[in-house]
Short mmCIF file of C-alpha atoms in Angstrom, two decimals:
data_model
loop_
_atom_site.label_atom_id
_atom_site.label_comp_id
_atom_site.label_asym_id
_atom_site.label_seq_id
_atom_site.Cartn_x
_atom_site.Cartn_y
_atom_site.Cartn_z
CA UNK A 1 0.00 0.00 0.00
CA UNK A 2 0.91 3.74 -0.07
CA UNK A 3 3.55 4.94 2.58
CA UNK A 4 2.45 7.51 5.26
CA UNK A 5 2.67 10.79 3.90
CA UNK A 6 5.26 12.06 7.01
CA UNK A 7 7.47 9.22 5.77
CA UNK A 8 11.03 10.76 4.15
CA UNK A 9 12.14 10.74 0.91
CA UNK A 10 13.34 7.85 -1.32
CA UNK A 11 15.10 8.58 -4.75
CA UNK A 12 16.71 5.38 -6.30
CA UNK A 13 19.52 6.50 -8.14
CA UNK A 14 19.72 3.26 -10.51
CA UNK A 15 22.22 0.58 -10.42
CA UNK A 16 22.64 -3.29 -11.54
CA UNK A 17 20.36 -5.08 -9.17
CA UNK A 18 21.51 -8.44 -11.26
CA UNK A 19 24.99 -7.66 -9.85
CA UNK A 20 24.19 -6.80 -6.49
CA UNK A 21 24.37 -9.52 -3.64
CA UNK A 22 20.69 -11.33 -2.87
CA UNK A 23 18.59 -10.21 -0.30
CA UNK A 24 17.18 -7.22 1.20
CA UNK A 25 18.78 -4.14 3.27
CA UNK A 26 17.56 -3.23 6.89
CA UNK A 27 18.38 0.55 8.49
CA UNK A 28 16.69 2.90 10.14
CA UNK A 29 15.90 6.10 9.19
CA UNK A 30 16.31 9.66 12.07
CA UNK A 31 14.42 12.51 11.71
CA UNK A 32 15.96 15.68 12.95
CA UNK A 33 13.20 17.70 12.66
CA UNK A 34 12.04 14.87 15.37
CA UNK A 35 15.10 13.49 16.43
CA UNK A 36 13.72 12.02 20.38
CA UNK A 37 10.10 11.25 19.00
CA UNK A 38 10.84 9.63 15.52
CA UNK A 39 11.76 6.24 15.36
CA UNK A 40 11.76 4.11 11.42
CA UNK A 41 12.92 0.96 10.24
CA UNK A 42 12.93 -0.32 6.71
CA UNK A 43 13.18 -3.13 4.45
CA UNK A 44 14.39 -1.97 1.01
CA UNK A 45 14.64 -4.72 -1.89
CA UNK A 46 16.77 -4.20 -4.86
CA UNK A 47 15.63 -1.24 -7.18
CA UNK A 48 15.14 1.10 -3.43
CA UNK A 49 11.14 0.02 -2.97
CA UNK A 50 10.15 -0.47 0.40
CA UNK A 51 9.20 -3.87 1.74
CA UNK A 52 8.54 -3.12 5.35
CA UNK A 53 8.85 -0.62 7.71
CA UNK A 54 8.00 -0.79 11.85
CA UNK A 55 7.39 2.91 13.50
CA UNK A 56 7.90 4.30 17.13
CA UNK A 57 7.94 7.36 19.23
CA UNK A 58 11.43 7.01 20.01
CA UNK A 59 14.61 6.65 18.01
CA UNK A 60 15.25 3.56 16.72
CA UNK A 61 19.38 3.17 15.67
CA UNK A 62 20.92 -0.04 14.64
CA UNK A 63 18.62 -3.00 13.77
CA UNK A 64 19.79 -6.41 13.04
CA UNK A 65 18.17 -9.77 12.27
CA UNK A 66 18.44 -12.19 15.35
CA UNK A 67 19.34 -15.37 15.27
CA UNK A 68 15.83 -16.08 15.81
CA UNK A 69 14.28 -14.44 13.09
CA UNK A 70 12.88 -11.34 14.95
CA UNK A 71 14.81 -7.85 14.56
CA UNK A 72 16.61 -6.57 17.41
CA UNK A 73 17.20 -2.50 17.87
CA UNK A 74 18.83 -0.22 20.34
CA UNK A 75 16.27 2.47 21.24
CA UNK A 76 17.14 6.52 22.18
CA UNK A 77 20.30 7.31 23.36
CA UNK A 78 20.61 4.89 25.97
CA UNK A 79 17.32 3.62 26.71
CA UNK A 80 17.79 -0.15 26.16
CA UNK A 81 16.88 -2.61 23.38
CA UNK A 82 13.88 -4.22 22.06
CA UNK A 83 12.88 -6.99 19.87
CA UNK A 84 10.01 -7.23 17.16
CA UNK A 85 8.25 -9.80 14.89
CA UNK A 86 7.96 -9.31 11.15
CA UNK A 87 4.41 -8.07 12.17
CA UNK A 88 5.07 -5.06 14.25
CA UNK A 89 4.97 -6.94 17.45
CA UNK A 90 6.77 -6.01 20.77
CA UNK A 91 8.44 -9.10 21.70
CA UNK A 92 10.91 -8.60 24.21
CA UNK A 93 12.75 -5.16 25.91
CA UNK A 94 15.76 -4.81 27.59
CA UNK A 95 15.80 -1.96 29.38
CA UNK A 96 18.99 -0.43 31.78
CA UNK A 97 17.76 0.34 35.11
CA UNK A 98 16.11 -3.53 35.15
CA UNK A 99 20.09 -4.93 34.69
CA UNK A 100 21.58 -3.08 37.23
CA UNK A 101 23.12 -1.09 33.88
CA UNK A 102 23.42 3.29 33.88
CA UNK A 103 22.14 2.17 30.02
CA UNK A 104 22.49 0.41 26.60
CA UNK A 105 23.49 2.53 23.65
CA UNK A 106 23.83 2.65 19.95
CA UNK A 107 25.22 -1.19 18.63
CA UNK A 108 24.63 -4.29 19.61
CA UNK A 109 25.02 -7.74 18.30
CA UNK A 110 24.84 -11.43 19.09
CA UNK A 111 26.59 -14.51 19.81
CA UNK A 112 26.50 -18.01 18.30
CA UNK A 113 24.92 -19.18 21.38
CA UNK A 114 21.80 -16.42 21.10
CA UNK A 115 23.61 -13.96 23.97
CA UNK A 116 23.14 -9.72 23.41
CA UNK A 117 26.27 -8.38 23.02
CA UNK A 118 25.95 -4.28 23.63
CA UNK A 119 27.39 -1.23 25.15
CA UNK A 120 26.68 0.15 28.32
CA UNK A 121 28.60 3.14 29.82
CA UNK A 122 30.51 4.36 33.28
CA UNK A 123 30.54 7.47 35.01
CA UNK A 124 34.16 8.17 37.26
CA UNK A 125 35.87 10.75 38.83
CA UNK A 126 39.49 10.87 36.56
CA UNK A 127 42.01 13.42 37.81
CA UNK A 128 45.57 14.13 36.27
CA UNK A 129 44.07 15.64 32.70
CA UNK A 130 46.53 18.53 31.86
CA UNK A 131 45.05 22.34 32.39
CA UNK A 132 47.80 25.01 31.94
CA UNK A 133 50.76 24.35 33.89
CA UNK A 134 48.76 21.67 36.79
CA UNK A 135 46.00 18.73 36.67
CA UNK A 136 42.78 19.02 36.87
CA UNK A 137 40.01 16.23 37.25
CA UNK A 138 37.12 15.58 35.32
CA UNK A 139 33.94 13.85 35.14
CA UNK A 140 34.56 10.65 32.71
CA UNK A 141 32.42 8.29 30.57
CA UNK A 142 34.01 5.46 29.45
CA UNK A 143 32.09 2.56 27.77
CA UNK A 144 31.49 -0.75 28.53
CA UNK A 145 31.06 -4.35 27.17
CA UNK A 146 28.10 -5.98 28.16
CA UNK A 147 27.06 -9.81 27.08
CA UNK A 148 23.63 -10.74 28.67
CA UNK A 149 20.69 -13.86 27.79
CA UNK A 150 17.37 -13.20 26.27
CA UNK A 151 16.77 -13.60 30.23
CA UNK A 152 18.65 -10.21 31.17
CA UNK A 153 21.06 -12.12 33.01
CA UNK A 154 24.28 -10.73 32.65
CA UNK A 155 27.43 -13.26 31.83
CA UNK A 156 30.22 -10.56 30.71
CA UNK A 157 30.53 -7.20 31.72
CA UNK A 158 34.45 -5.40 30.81
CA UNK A 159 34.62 -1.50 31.92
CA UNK A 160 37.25 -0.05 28.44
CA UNK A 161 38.74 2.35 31.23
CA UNK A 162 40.31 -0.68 33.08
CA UNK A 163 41.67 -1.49 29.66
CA UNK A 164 42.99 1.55 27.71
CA UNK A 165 44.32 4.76 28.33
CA UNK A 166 41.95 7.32 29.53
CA UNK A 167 43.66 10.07 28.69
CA UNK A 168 44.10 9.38 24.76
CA UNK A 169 41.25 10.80 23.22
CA UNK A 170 40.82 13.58 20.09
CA UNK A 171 38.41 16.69 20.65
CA UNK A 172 35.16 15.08 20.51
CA UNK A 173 36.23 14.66 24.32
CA UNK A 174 34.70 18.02 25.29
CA UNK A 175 31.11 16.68 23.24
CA UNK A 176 28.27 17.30 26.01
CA UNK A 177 27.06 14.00 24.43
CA UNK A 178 26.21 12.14 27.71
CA UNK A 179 24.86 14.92 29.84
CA UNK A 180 21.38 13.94 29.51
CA UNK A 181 22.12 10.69 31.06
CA UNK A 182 24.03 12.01 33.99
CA UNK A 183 22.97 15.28 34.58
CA UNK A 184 24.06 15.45 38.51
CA UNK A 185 27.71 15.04 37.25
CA UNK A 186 28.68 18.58 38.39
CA UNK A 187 29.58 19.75 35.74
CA UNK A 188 29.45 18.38 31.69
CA UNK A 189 30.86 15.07 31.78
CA UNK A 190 33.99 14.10 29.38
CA UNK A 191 33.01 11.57 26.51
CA UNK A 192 36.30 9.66 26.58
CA UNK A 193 35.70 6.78 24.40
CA UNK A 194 32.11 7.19 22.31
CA UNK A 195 31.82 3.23 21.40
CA UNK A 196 29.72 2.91 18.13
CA UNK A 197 30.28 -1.13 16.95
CA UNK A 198 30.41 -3.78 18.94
CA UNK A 199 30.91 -7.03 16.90
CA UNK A 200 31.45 -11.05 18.30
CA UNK A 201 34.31 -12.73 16.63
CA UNK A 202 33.72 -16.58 17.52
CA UNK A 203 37.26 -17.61 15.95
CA UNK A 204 39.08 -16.73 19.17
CA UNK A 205 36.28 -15.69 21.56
CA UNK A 206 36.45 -11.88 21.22
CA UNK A 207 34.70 -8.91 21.10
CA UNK A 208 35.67 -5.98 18.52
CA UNK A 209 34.45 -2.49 19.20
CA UNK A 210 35.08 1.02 17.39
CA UNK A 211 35.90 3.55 19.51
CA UNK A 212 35.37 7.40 17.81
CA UNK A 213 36.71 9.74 20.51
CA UNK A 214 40.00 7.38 20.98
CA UNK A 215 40.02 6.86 16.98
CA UNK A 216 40.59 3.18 17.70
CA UNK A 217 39.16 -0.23 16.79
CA UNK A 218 39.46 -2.66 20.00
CA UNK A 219 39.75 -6.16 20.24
CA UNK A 220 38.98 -7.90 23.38
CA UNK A 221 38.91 -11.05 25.03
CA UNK A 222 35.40 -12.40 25.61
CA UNK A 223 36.63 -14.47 29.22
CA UNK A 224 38.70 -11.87 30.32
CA UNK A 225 38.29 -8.68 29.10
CA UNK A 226 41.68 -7.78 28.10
CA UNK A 227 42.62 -5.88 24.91
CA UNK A 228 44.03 -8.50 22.46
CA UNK A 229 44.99 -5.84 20.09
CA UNK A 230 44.38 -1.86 19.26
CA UNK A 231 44.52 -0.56 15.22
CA UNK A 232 44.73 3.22 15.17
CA UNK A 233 46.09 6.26 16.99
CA UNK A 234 48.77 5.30 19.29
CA UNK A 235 46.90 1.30 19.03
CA UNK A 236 49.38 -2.16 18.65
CA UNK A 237 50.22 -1.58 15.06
CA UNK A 238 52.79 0.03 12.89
CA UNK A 239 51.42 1.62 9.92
CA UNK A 240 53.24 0.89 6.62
CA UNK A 241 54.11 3.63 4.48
CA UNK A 242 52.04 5.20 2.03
CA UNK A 243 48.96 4.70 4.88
CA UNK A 244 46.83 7.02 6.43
CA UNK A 245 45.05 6.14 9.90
CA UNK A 246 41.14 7.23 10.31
CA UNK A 247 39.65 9.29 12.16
CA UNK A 248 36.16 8.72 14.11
CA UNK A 249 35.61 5.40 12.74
CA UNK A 250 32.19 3.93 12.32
CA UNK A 251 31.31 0.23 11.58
CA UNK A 252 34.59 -2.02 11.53
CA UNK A 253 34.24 -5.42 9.93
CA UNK A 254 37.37 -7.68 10.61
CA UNK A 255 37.69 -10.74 8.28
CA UNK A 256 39.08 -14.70 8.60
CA UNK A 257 41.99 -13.30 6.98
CA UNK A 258 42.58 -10.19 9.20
CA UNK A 259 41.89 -7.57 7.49
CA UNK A 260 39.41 -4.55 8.91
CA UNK A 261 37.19 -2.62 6.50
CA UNK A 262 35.74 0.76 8.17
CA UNK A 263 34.10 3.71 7.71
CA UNK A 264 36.71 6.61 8.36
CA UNK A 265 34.78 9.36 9.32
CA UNK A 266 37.82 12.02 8.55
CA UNK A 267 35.94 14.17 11.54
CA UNK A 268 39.42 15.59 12.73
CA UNK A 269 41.32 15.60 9.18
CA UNK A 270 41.72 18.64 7.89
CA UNK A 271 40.19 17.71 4.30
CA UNK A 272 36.73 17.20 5.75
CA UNK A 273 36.35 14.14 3.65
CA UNK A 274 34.92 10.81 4.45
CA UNK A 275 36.42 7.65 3.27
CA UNK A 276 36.18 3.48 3.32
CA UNK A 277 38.83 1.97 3.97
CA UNK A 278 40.80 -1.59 4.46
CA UNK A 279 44.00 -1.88 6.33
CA UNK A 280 45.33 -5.82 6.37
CA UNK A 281 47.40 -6.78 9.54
CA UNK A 282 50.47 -8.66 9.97
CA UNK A 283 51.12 -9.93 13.73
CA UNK A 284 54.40 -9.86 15.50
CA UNK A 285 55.24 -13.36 16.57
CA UNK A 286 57.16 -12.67 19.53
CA UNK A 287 54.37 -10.06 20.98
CA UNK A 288 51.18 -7.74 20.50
CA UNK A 289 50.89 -5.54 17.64
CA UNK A 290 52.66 -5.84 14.18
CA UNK A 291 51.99 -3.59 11.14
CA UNK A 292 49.15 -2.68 9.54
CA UNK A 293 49.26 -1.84 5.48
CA UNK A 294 46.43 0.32 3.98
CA UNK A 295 45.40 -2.53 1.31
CA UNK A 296 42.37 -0.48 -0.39
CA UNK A 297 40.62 2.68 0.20
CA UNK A 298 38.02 5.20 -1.62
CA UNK A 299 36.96 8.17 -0.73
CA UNK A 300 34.59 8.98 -3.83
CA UNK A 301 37.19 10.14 -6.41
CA UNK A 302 35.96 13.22 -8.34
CA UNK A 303 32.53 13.47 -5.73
CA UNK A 304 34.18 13.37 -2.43
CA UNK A 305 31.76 12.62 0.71
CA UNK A 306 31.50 13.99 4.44
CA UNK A 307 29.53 11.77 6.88
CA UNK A 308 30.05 13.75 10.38
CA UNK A 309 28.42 10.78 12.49
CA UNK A 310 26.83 7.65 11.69
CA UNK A 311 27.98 5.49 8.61
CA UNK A 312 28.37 1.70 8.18
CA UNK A 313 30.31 -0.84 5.62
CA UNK A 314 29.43 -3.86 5.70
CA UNK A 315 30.84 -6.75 3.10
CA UNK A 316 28.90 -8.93 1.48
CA UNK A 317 29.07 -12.30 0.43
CA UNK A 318 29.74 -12.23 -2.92
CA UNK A 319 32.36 -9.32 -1.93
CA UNK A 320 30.44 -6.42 -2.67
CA UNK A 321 30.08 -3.91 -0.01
CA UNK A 322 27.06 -2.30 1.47
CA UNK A 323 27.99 1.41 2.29
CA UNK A 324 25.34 3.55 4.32
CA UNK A 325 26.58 7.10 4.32
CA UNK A 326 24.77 8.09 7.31
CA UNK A 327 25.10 11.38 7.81
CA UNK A 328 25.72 13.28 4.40
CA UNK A 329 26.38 16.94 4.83
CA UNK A 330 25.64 19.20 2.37
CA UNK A 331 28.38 21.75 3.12
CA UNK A 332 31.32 20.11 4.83
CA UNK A 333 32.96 23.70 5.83
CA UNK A 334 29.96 24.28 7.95
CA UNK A 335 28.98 23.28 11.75
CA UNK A 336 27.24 19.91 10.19
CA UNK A 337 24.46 20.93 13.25
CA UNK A 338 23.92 23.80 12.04
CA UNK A 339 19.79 23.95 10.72
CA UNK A 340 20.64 24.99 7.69
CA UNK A 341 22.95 22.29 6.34
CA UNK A 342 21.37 19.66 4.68
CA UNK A 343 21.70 16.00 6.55
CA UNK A 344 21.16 13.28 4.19
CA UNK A 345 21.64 9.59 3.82
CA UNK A 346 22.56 7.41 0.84
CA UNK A 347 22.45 3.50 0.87
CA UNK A 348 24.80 2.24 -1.85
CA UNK A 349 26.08 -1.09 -2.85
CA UNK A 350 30.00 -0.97 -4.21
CA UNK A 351 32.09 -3.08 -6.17
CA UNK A 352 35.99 -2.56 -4.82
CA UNK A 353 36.92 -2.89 -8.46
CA UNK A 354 34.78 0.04 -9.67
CA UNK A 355 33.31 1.61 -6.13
CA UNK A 356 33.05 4.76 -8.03
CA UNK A 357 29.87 2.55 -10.09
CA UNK A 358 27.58 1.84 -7.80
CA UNK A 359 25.34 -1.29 -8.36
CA UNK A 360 22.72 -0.34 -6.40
CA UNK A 361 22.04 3.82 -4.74
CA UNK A 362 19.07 5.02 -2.70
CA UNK A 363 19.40 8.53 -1.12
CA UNK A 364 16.93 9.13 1.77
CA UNK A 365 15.86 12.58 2.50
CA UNK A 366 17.08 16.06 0.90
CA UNK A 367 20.82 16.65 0.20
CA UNK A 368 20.56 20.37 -1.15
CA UNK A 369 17.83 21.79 0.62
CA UNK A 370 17.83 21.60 4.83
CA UNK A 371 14.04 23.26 5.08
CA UNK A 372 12.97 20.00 3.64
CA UNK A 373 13.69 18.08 6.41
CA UNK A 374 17.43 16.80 7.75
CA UNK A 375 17.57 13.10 8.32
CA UNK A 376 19.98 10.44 9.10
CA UNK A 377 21.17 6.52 9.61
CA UNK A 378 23.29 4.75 11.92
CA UNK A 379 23.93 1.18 9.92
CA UNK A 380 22.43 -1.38 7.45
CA UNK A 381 22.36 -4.63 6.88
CA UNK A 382 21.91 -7.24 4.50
CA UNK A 383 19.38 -9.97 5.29
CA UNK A 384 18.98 -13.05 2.50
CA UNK A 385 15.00 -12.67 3.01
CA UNK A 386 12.25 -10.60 4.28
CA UNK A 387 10.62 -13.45 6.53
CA UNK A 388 12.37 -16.13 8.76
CA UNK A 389 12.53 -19.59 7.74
CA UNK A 390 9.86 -20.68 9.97
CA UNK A 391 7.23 -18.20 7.85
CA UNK A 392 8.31 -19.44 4.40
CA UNK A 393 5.04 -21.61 2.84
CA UNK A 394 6.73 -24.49 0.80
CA UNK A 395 4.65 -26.89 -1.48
CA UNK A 396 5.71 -28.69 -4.80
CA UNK A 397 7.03 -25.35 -5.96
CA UNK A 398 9.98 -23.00 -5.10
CA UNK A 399 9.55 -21.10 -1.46
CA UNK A 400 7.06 -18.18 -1.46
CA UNK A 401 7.05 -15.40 1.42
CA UNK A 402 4.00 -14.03 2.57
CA UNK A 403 2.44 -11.15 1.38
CA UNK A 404 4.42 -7.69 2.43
CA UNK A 405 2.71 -6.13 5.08
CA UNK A 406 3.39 -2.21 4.12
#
């Protein structure tokens, strides 16, 4: 049927859907005009046309499809997670102040044996932060790892400031981002680390998380919490020449043969410019670390991009990748918060041969004009079909889904 009328924009740019990899692409959709009362997920299929979409009255961020066929999404900026059928259907919240947690923000994923995997966050007193010519102390948040059942019972819980260096950060340290959540801090508190991704890597038992305000990916051990290995500023890893490291990463994606594909945000480069990149990593035998060669990189060639926030890259199995520009503004010299610049999205599907090709483009929203609304996403992902296995009706013929309910 027809979409609502308050619904945003969708222009399909074109593409090759018979090149693309199968299946359709989850994200969610922000609405700044909205931004605390707007929440939108979607189900796009090949040529950009919506399949299904679930609405709330509070943000929505990153959406995945669980392990048992339901989709699982953070909610707000810290308010928990919840779980919904392919109907619409509340199934299951997670919410903070019921775990004993100060609250559960922005990624989350899942383990082979059906555990949450998300971040949670930490409040502390830190002194010994330079100021002039003494020390002064400040008002901290760090993140933390959290790994709970569908139950709420908490089996792994690793605080990052017992872990790294809380006084490596880059500006996005002075960010009043976590005020709301502890507003008797005495004064703003510091956002240290800003975790964004929190992936499960079941080949040795690990967590890896992207931290923006430490411009750092993190690998961790699952049992005990220690960092196996950091890649970025001041990290584990030399960087071979002719490299550049990133800058407020979103969305790392580390592969069997250790390489990392990210989103390099480029917030505190000097160009302004937005980039995916790959960086392949050779281990020292006798110790952590090793170097780390930029193997492949684009950063849109003649049409350069700025994402100032949320963006995702995801690779896909037939080794496309799924790039959601999350955060598109439309004049990159400008406070990107500003109500004026345009905030825009755009879904694409790459080839790493040809990136500058896409095989599949949807933009979302209004990338010249801001008094048409400003609108953003924080990740996508591919799923091989709209409906669980359990909903597919077989007979003598191929499988056939149910009807779409939009």
């Amino acid at each position: 049927g027809p979409l609502p009328d308050d619904f945003p924009p969708l222009t399909w740019n074109g593409g090759a859907p018979e090149e693309m990899a199968p299946g359709y692409t989850l994200f969610n959709v922000m609405d700044w005009k909205h931004v605390l009362s707007f929440g939108l997920l979607l189900v796009v299929d090949s040529k950009g046309e919506v399949v299904w979409y679930h609405r709330s009255s509070q943000p929505l961020v990153q959406a995945m499809r669980s392990s048992e066929g339901t989709i699982l999404s953070t909610i707000g900026e810290n308010d928990g997670i919840i779980e919904v059928d392919m109907l619409g259907n509340l199934l299951e919240q997670w919410l903070p102040a019921e775990m004993g947690l100060d609250g559960l923000h922005h990624a989350l994923t899942q383990t082979p044996d059906g555990h949450i995997v998300g971040l949670s966050s930490e409040l502390r007193s830190l002194g010994g932060y330079p100021d002039g010519d003494g020390d002064i102390t400040h008002q901290v948040v760090g993140d933390v790892i959290v790994e709970f059942t569908r139950d709420g019972e908490i089996t792994h819980k690793w605080s990052l400031l017992d872990v790294l260096d809380p006084f490596h950060h880059n500006p996005a340290f002075d960010l009043p981002f976590w005020t709301p959540l502890y507003p008797d801090a005495g004064s703003p508190p510091k956002d240290w680390s800003h975790g964004n991704s929190v992936q499960f890597d079941a080949s040795d038992d690990s967590y890896v998380v992207s931290l923006a305000n430490t411009d750092q990916v993190v690998k961790l051990d699952r049992a005990t919490g220690a960092a196996v290995w950091v890649l970025g500023s001041q990290g584990d890893f030399t960087l071979d020449a002719g490299g550049t490291w990133f800058s407020y990463p979103h969305g790392p994606e580390l592969s069997a043969d250790h390489k990392v594909l990210l989103y390099d945000d480029g917030v505190y480069k000097e160009s302004r410019r937005s980039r995916l990149v790959e960086y392949s990593l050779a281990f020292d035998p006798a110790g952590a670390g090793g170097v780390a060669t930029e193997s492949w990189s684009w950063d849109g060639g003649a049409e350069p991009f700025y994402c100032f926030s949320p963006a995702d890259v995801d690779r896909l199995e037939n080794g496309n990748l799924l790039v959601l520009h999350g955060s598109l503004v439309g004049d990159p010299g400008s406070p990107p918060l500003g109500s004026k610049n345009p905030l825009s999205v755009r879904l694409e599907e790459l080839t790493p041969d040809d990136p500058g090709h896409p095989v599949f483009s949807l933009t979302i929203g209004h990338p010249e004009d801001a008094s048409l609304g400003r609108y953003t996403s924080f990740a996508a992902a591919r799923i091989p079909r709209l409906y669980p296995d359990a909903w597919v009706i077989t007979d003598a013929g191929p499988p056939v889904e149910p009807p779409v309910p939009c």
